[in-house]
PDB file of C-alpha atoms in Angstrom:
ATOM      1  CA  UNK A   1      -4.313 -32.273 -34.054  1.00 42.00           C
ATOM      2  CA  UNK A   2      -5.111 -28.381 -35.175  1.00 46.00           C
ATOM      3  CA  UNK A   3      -8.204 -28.784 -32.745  1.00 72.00           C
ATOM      4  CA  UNK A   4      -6.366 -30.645 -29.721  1.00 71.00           C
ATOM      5  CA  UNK A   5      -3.614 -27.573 -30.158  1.00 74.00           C
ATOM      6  CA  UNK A   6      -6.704 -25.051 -29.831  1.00 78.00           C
ATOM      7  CA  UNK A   7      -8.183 -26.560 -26.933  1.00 80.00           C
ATOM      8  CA  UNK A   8      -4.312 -26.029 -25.164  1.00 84.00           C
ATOM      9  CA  UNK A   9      -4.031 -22.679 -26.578  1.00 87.00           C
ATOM     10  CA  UNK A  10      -7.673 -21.705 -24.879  1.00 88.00           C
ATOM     11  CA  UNK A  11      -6.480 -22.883 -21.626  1.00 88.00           C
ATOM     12  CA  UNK A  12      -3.797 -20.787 -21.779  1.00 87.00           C
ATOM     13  CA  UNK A  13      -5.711 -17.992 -23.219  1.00 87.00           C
ATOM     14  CA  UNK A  14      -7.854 -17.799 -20.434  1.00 89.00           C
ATOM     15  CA  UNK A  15      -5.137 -18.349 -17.526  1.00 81.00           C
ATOM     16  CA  UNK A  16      -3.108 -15.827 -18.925  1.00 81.00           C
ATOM     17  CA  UNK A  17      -0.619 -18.024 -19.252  1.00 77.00           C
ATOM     18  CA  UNK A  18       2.175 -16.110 -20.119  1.00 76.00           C
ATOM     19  CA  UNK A  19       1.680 -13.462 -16.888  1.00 75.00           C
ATOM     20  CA  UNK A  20       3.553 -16.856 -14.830  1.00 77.00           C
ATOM     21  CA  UNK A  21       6.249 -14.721 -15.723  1.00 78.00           C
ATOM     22  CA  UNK A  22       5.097 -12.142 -12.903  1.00 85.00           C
ATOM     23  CA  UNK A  23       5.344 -14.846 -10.487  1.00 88.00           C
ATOM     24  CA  UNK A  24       7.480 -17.452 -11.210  1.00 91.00           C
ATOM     25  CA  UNK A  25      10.921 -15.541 -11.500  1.00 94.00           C
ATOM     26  CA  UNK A  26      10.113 -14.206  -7.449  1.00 95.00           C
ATOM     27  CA  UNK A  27       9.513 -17.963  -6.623  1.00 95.00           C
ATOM     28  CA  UNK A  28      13.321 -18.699  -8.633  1.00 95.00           C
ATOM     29  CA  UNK A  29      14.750 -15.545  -6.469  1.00 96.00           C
ATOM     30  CA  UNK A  30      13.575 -17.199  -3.096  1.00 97.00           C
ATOM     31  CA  UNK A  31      15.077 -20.092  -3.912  1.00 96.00           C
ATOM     32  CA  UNK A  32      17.981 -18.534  -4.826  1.00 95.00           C
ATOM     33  CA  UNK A  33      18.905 -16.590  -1.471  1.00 96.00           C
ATOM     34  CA  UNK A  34      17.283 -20.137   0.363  1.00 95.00           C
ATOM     35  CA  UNK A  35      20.156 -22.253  -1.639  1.00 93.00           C
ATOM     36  CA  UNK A  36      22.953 -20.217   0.249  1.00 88.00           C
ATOM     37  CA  UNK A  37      22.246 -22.273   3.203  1.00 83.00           C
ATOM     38  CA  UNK A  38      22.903 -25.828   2.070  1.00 82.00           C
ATOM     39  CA  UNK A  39      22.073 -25.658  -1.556  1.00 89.00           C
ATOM     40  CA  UNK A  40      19.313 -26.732  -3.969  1.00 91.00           C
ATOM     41  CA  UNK A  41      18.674 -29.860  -5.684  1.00 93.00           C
ATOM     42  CA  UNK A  42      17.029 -29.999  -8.984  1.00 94.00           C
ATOM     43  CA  UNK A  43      14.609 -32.303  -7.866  1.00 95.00           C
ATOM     44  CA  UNK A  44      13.475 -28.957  -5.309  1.00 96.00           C
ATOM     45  CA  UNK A  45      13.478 -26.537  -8.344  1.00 95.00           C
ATOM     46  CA  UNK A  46      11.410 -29.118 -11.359  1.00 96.00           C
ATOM     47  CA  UNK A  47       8.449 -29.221  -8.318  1.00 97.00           C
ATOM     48  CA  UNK A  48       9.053 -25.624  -6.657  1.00 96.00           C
ATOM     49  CA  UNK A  49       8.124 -24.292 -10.789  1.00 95.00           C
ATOM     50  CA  UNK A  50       5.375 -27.576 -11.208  1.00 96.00           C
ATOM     51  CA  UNK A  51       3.993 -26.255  -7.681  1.00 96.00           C
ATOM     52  CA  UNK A  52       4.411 -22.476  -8.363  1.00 94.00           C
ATOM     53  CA  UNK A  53       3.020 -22.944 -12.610  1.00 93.00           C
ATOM     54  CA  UNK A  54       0.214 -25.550 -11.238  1.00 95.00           C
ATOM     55  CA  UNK A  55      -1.166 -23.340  -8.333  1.00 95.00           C
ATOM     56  CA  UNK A  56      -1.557 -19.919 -10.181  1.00 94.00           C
ATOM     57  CA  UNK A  57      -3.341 -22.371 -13.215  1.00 94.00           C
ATOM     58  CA  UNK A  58      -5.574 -23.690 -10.557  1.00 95.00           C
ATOM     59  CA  UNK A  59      -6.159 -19.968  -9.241  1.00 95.00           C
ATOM     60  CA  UNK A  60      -7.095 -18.342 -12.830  1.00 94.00           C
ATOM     61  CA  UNK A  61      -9.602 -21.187 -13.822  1.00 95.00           C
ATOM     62  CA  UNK A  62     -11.228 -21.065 -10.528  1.00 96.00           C
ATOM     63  CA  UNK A  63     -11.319 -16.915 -10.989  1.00 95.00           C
ATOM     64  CA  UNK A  64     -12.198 -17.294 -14.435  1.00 95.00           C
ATOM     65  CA  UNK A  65     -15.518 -19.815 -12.946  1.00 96.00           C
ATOM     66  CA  UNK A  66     -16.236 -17.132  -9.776  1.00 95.00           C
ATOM     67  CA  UNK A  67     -16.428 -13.982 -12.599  1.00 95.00           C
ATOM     68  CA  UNK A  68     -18.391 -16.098 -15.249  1.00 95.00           C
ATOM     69  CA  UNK A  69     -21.376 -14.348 -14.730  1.00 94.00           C
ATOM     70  CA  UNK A  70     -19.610 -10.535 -14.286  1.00 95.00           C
ATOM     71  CA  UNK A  71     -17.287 -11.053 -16.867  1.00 94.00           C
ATOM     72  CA  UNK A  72     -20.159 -11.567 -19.628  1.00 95.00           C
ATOM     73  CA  UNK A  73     -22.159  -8.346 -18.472  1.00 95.00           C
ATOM     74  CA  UNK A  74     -18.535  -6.114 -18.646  1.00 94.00           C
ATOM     75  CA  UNK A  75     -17.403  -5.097 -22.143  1.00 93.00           C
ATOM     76  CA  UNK A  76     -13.752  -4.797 -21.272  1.00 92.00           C
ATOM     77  CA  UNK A  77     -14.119  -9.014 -20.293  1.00 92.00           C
ATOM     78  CA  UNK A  78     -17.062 -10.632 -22.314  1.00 93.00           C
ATOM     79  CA  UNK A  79     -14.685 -11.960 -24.913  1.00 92.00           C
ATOM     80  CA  UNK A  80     -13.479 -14.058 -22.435  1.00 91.00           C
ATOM     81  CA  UNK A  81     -13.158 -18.146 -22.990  1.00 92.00           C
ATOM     82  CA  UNK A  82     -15.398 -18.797 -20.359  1.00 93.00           C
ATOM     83  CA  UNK A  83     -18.472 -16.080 -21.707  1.00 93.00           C
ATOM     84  CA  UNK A  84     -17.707 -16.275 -25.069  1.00 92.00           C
ATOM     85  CA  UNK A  85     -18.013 -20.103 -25.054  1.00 92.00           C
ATOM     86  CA  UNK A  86     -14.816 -21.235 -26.439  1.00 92.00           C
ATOM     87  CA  UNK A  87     -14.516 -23.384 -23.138  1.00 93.00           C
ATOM     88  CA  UNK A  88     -17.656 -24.313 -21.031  1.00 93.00           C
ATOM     89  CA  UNK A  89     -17.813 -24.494 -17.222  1.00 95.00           C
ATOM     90  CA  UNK A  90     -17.345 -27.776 -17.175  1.00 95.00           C
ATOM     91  CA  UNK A  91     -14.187 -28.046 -18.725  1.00 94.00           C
ATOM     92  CA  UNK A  92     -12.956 -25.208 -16.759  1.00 95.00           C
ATOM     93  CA  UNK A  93     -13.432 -27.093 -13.491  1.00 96.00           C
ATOM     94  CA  UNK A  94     -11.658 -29.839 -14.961  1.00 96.00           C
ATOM     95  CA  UNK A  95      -9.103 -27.997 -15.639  1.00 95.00           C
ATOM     96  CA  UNK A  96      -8.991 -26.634 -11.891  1.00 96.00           C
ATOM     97  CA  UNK A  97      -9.249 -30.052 -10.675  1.00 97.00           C
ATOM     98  CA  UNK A  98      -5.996 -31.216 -12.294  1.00 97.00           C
ATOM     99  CA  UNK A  99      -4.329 -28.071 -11.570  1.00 96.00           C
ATOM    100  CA  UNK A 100      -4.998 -28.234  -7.980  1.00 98.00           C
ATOM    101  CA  UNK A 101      -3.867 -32.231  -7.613  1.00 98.00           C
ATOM    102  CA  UNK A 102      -0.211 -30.976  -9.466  1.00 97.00           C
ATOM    103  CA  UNK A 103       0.035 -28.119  -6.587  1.00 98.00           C
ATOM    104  CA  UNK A 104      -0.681 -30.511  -3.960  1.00 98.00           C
ATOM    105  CA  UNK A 105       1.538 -33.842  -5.228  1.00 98.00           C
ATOM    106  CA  UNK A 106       4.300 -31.086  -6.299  1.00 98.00           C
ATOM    107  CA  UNK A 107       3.799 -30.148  -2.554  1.00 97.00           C
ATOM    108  CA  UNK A 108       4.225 -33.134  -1.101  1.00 97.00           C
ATOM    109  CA  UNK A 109       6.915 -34.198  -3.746  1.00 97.00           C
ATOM    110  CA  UNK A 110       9.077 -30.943  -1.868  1.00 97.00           C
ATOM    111  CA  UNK A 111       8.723 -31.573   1.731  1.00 96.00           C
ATOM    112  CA  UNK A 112       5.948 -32.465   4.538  1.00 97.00           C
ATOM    113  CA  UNK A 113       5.509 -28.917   5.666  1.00 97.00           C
ATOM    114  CA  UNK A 114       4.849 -27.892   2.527  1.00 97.00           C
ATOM    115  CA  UNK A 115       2.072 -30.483   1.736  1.00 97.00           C
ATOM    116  CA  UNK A 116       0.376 -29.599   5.305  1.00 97.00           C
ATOM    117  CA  UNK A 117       0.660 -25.892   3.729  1.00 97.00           C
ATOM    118  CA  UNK A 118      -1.036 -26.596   0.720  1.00 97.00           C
ATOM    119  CA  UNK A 119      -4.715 -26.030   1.568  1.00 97.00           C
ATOM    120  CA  UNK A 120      -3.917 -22.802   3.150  1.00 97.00           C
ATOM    121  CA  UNK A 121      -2.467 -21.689  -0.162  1.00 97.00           C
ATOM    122  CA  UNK A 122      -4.904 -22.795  -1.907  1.00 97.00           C
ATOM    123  CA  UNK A 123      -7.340 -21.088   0.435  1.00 97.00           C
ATOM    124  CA  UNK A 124      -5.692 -17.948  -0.168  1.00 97.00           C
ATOM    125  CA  UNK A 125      -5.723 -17.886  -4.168  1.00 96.00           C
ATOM    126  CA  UNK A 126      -9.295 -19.240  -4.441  1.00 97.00           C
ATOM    127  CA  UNK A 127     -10.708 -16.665  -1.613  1.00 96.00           C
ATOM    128  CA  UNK A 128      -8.775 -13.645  -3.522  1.00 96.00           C
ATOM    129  CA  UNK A 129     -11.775 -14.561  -6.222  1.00 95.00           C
ATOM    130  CA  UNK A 130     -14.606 -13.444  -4.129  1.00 96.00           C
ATOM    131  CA  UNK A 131     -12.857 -10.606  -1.591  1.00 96.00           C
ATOM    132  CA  UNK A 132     -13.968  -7.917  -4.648  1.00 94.00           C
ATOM    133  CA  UNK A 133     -17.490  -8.880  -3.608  1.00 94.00           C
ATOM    134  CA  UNK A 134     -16.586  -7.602   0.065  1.00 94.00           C
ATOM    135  CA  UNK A 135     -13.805  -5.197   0.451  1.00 94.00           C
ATOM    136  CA  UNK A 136     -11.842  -2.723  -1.067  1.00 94.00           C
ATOM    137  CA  UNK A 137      -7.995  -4.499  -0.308  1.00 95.00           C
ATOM    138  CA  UNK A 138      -8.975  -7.165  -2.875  1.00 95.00           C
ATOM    139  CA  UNK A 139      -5.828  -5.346  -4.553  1.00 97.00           C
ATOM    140  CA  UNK A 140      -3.799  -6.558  -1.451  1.00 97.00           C
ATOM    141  CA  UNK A 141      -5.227 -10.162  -1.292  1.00 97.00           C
ATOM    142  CA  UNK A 142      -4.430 -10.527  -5.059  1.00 96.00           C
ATOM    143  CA  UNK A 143      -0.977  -9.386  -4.001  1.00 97.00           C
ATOM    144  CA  UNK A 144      -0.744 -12.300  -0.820  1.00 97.00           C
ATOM    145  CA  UNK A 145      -1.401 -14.886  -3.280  1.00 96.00           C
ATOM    146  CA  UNK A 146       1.367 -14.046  -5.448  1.00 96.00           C
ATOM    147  CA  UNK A 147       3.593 -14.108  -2.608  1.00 96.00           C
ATOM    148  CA  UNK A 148       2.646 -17.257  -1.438  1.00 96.00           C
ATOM    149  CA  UNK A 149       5.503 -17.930  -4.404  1.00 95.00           C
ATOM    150  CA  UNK A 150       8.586 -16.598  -2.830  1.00 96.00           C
ATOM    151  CA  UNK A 151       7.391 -18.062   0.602  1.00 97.00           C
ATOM    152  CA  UNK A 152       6.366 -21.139  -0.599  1.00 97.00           C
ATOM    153  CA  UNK A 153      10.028 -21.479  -2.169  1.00 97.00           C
ATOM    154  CA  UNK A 154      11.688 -20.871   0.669  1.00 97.00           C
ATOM    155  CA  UNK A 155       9.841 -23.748   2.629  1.00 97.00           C
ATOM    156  CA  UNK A 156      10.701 -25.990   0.063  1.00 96.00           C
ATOM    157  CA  UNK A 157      14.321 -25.791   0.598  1.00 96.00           C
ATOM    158  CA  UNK A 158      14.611 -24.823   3.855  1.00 95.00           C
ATOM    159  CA  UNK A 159      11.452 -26.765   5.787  1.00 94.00           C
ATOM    160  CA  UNK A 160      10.783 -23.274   8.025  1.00 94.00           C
ATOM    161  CA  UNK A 161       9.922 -19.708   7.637  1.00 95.00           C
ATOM    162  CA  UNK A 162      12.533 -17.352   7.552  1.00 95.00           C
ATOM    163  CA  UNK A 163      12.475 -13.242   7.957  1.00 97.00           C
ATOM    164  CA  UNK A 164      14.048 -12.878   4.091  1.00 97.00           C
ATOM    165  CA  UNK A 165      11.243 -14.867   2.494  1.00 97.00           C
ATOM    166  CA  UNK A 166       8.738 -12.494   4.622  1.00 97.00           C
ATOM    167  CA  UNK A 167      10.217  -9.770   3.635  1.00 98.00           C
ATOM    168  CA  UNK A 168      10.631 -10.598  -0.152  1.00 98.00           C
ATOM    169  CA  UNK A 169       7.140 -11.610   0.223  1.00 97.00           C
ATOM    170  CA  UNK A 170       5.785  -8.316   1.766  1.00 98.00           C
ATOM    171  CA  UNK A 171       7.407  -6.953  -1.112  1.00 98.00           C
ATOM    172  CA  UNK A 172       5.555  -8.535  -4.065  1.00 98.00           C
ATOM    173  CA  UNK A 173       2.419  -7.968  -2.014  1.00 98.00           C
ATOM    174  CA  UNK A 174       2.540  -4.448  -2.135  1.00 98.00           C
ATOM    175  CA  UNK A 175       4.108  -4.813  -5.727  1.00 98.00           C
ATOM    176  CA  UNK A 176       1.152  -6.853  -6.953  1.00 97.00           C
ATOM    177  CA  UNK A 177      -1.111  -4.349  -5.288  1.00 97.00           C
ATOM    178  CA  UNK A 178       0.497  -1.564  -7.077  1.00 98.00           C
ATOM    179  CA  UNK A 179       0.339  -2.439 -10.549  1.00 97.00           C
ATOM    180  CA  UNK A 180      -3.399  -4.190 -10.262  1.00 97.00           C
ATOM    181  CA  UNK A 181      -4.403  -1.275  -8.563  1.00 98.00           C
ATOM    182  CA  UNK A 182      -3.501   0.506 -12.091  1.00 97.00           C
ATOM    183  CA  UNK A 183      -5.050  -2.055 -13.594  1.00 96.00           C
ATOM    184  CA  UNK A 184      -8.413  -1.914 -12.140  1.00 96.00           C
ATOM    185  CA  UNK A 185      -8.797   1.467 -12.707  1.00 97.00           C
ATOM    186  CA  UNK A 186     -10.195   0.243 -15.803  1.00 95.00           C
ATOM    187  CA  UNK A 187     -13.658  -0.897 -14.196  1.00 95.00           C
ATOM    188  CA  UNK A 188     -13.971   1.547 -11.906  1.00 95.00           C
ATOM    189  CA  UNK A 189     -17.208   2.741 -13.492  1.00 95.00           C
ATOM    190  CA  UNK A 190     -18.122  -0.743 -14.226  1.00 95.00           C
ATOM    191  CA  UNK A 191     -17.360  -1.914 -10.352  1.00 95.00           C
ATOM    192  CA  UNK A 192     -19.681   0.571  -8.865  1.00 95.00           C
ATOM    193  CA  UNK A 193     -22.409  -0.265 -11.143  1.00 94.00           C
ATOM    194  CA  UNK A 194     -22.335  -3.889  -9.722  1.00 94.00           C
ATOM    195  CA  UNK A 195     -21.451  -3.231  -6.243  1.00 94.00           C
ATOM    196  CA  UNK A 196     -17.994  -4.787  -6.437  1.00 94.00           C
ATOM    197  CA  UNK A 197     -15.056  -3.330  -4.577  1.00 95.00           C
ATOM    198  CA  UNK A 198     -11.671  -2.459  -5.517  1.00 96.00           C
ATOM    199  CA  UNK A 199      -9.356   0.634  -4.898  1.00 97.00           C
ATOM    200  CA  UNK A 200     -10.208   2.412  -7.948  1.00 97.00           C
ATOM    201  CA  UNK A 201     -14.495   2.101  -7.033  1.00 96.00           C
ATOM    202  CA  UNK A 202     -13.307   3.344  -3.636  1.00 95.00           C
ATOM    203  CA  UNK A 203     -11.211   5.726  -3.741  1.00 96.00           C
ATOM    204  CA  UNK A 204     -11.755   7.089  -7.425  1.00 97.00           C
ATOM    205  CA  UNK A 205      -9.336   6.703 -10.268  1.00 97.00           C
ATOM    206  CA  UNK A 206      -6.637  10.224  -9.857  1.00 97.00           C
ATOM    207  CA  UNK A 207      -6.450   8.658  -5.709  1.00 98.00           C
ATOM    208  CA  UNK A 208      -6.185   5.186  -6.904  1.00 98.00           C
ATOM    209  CA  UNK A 209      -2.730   6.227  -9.094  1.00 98.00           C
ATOM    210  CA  UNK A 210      -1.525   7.764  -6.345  1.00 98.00           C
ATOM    211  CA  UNK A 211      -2.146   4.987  -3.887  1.00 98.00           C
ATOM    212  CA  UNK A 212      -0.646   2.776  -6.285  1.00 98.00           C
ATOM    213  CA  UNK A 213       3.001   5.177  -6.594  1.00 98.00           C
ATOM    214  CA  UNK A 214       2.796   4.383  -2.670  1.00 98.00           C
ATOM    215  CA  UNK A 215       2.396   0.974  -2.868  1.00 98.00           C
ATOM    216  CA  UNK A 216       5.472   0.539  -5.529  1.00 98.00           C
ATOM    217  CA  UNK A 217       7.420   3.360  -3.293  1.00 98.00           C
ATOM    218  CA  UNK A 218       7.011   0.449  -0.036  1.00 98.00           C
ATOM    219  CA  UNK A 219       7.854  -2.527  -1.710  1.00 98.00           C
ATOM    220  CA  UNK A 220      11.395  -0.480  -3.064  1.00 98.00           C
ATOM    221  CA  UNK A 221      11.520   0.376   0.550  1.00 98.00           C
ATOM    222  CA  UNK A 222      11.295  -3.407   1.696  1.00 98.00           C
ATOM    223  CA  UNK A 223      13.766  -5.312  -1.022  1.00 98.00           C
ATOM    224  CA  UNK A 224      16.561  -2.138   0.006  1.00 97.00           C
ATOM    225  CA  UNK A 225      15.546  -4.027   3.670  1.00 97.00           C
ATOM    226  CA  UNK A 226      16.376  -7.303   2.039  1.00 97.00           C
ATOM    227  CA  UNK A 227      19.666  -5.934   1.490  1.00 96.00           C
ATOM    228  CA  UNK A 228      20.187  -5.467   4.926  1.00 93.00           C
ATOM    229  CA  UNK A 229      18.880  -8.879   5.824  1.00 95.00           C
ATOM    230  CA  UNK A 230      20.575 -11.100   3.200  1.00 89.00           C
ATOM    231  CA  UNK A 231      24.438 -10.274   2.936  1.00 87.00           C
ATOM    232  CA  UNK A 232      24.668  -9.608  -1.203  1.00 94.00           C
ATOM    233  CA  UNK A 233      26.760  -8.298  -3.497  1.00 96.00           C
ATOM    234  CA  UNK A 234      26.384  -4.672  -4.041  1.00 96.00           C
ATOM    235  CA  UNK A 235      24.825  -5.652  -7.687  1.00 97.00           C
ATOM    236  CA  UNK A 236      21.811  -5.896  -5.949  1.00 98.00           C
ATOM    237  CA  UNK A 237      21.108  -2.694  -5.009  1.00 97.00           C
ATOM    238  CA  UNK A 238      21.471  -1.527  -8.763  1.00 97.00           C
ATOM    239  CA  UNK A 239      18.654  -4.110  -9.927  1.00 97.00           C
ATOM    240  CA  UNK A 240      16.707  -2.680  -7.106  1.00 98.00           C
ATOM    241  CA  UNK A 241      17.357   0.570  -9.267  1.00 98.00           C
ATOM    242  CA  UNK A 242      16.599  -0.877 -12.247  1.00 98.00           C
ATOM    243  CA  UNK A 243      13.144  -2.122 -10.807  1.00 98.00           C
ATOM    244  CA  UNK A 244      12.153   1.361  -9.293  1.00 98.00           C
ATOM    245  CA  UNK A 245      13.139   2.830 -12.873  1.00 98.00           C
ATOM    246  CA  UNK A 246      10.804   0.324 -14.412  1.00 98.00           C
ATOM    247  CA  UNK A 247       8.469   1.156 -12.018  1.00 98.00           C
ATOM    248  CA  UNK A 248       8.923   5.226 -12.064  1.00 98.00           C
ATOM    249  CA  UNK A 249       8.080   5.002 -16.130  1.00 98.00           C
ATOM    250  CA  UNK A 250       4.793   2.645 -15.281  1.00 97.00           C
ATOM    251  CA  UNK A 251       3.279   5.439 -13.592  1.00 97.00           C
ATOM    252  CA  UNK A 252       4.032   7.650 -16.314  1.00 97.00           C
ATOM    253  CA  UNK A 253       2.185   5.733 -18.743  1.00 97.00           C
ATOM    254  CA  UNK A 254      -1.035   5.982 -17.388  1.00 97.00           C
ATOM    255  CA  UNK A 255      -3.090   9.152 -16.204  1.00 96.00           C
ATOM    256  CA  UNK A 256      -6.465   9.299 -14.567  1.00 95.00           C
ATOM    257  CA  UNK A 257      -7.299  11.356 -17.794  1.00 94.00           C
ATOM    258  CA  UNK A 258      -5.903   8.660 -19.750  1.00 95.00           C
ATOM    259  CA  UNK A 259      -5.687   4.830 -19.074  1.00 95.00           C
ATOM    260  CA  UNK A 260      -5.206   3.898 -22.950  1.00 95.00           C
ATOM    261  CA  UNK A 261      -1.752   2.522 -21.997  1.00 96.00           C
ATOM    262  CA  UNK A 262      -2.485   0.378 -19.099  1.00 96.00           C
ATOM    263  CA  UNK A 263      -1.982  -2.882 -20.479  1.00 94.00           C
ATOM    264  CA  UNK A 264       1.515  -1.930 -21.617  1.00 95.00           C
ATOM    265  CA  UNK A 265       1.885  -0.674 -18.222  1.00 96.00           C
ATOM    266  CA  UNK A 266       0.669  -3.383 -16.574  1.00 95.00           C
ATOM    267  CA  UNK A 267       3.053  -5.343 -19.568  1.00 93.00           C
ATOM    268  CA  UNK A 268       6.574  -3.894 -18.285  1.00 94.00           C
ATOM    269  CA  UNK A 269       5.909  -5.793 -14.688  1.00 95.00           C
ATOM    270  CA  UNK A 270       7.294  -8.723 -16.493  1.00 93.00           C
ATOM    271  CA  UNK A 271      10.308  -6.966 -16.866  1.00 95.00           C
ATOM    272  CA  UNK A 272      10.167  -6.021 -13.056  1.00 97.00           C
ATOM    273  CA  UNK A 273      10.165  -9.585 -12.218  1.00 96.00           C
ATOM    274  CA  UNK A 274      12.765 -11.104 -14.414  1.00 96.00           C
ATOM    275  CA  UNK A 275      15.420  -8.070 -13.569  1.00 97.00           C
ATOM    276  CA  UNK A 276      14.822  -8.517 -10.200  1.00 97.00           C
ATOM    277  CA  UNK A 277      15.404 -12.383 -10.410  1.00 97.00           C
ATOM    278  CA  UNK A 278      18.592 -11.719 -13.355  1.00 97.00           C
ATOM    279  CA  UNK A 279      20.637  -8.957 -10.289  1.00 98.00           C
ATOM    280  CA  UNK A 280      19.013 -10.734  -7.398  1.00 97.00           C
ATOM    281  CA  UNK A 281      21.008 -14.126  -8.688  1.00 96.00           C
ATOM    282  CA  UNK A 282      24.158 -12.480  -9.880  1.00 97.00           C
ATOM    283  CA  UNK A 283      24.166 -10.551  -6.836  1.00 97.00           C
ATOM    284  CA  UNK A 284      24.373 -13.738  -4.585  1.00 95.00           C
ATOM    285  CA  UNK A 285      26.586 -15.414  -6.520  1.00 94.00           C
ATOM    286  CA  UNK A 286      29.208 -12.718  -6.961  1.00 93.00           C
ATOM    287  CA  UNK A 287      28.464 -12.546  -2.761  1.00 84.00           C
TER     288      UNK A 287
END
């Protein structure tokens, strides 16, 4: 039992499972503003979370398999499942496998255009693996396939696009962008040594933090828009305050002099998420 429980608790380990909460609580918000037309079922919200949980699983493993190899030779990552040995490649792919069939029968469980979707999801959060090994926006691709949550919400309730779930979507791209720009300022020295590309190895750390206030400063810019777009009550507009607070005090945690705080930087984006998703709902319910 203790060992079956430690096999679980690696899997989770190295998906970081507990970062669905970046996610997942954007996916909830789409759904939410989608539900004033017509309404949710809880059949649509058990598979839009199985779908949402079960796609960024898939994603991880399949990152954690494409960095194997980088991820042993970088200090910051070598005690990693994957290099370390806790879990072996094999398992990991496994592990990827059954993730991905969830996505796609969660897909299909929500509603044909969502299953004819699938693989182009799924394109987008495997491909965000290798873009580091070819251009410097693989900030901005990790940030698509994290939006591929609040889109792919909205599909499942309404069966089309709609300019809201773009928007909200545009949003957590430049969001995601933002805080894993901060993030990757970490290897910066590490990424030009290998010849990988980020933000940071481009542009050099003090530029990077900037970049990254401008990223957070267009995605407060584009969920005011949402404001604008989706008639809410005027709660909303002080959780988009409360997010650009959050935001405002994760840049001042982190320096280019100083990036010992970055993980709890990078930490309070949890906090982003589930605000957003705690005024966003109110908001439309009070509407």
């Amino acid at each position: 039992m203790t060992t079956a429980f430690g096999q679980v608790a690696a899997y989770g380990r190295m998906i970081r499972f507990s970062h669905s909460v970046f996610a997942l609580p954007f996916a909830l918000t789409s759904a939410v503003l989608a539900a004033r037309e017509g309404g949710v079922t809880v059949h649509q919200l058990i598979w839009i979370v199985v779908a949402m949980v079960a796609a960024r699983s898939a994603a991880m493993g399949f990152n954690r398999l494409a960095d194997h190899a980088i991820d042993a030779r970088n200090p910051r990552t070598a005690g990693r499942e994957l290099p370390k040995g806790v879990l072996s490649r094999g398992e990991a792919w496994v592990f990827v496998a059954i993730s991905t069939a969830a996505f796609v029968l969660a897909a299909a469980l929500l509603n044909p255009l969502c299953l004819a979707l699938s693989p182009v999801a799924l394109l987008i959060v495997f491909g965000y693996s290798y873009t580091k090994h070819f251009t410097a926006a693989s900030q901005l691709v990790l940030g698509l396939s994290l939006a591929v949550a609040p889109v792919g919400a909205w599909l499942a309730i309404r069966g089309r696009f709609g300019v809201v779930a773009l928007v909200l979507g545009a949003a957590v791209v430049l969001w995601v962008a933002g805080f894993d720009t901060i993030y990757a300022c970490q290897d910066a020295d590490f990424d030009r040594l290998e010849g990988l590309r980020s933000i940071p190895a481009r542009l050099g750390v003090p530029r990077a933090l900037v970049l990254a206030r401008e990223l957070h400063a267009g995605a407060i810019l584009l969920l005011i828009v949402l404001y604008r777009l989706a008639p809410l009550h005027p709660l909303y507009l002080a959780g988009v305050a409360v997010v650009a607070g959050l935001l405002a005090w994760e840049h001042t945690l982190v320096r280019a002099d100083d990036l010992s705080r970055v993980m709890q930087a990078f930490n309070l984006n949890g906090w982003v998420s589930l605000g957003y998703f705690g005024f966003t709902a109110a908001a439309a319910w009070l509407a």
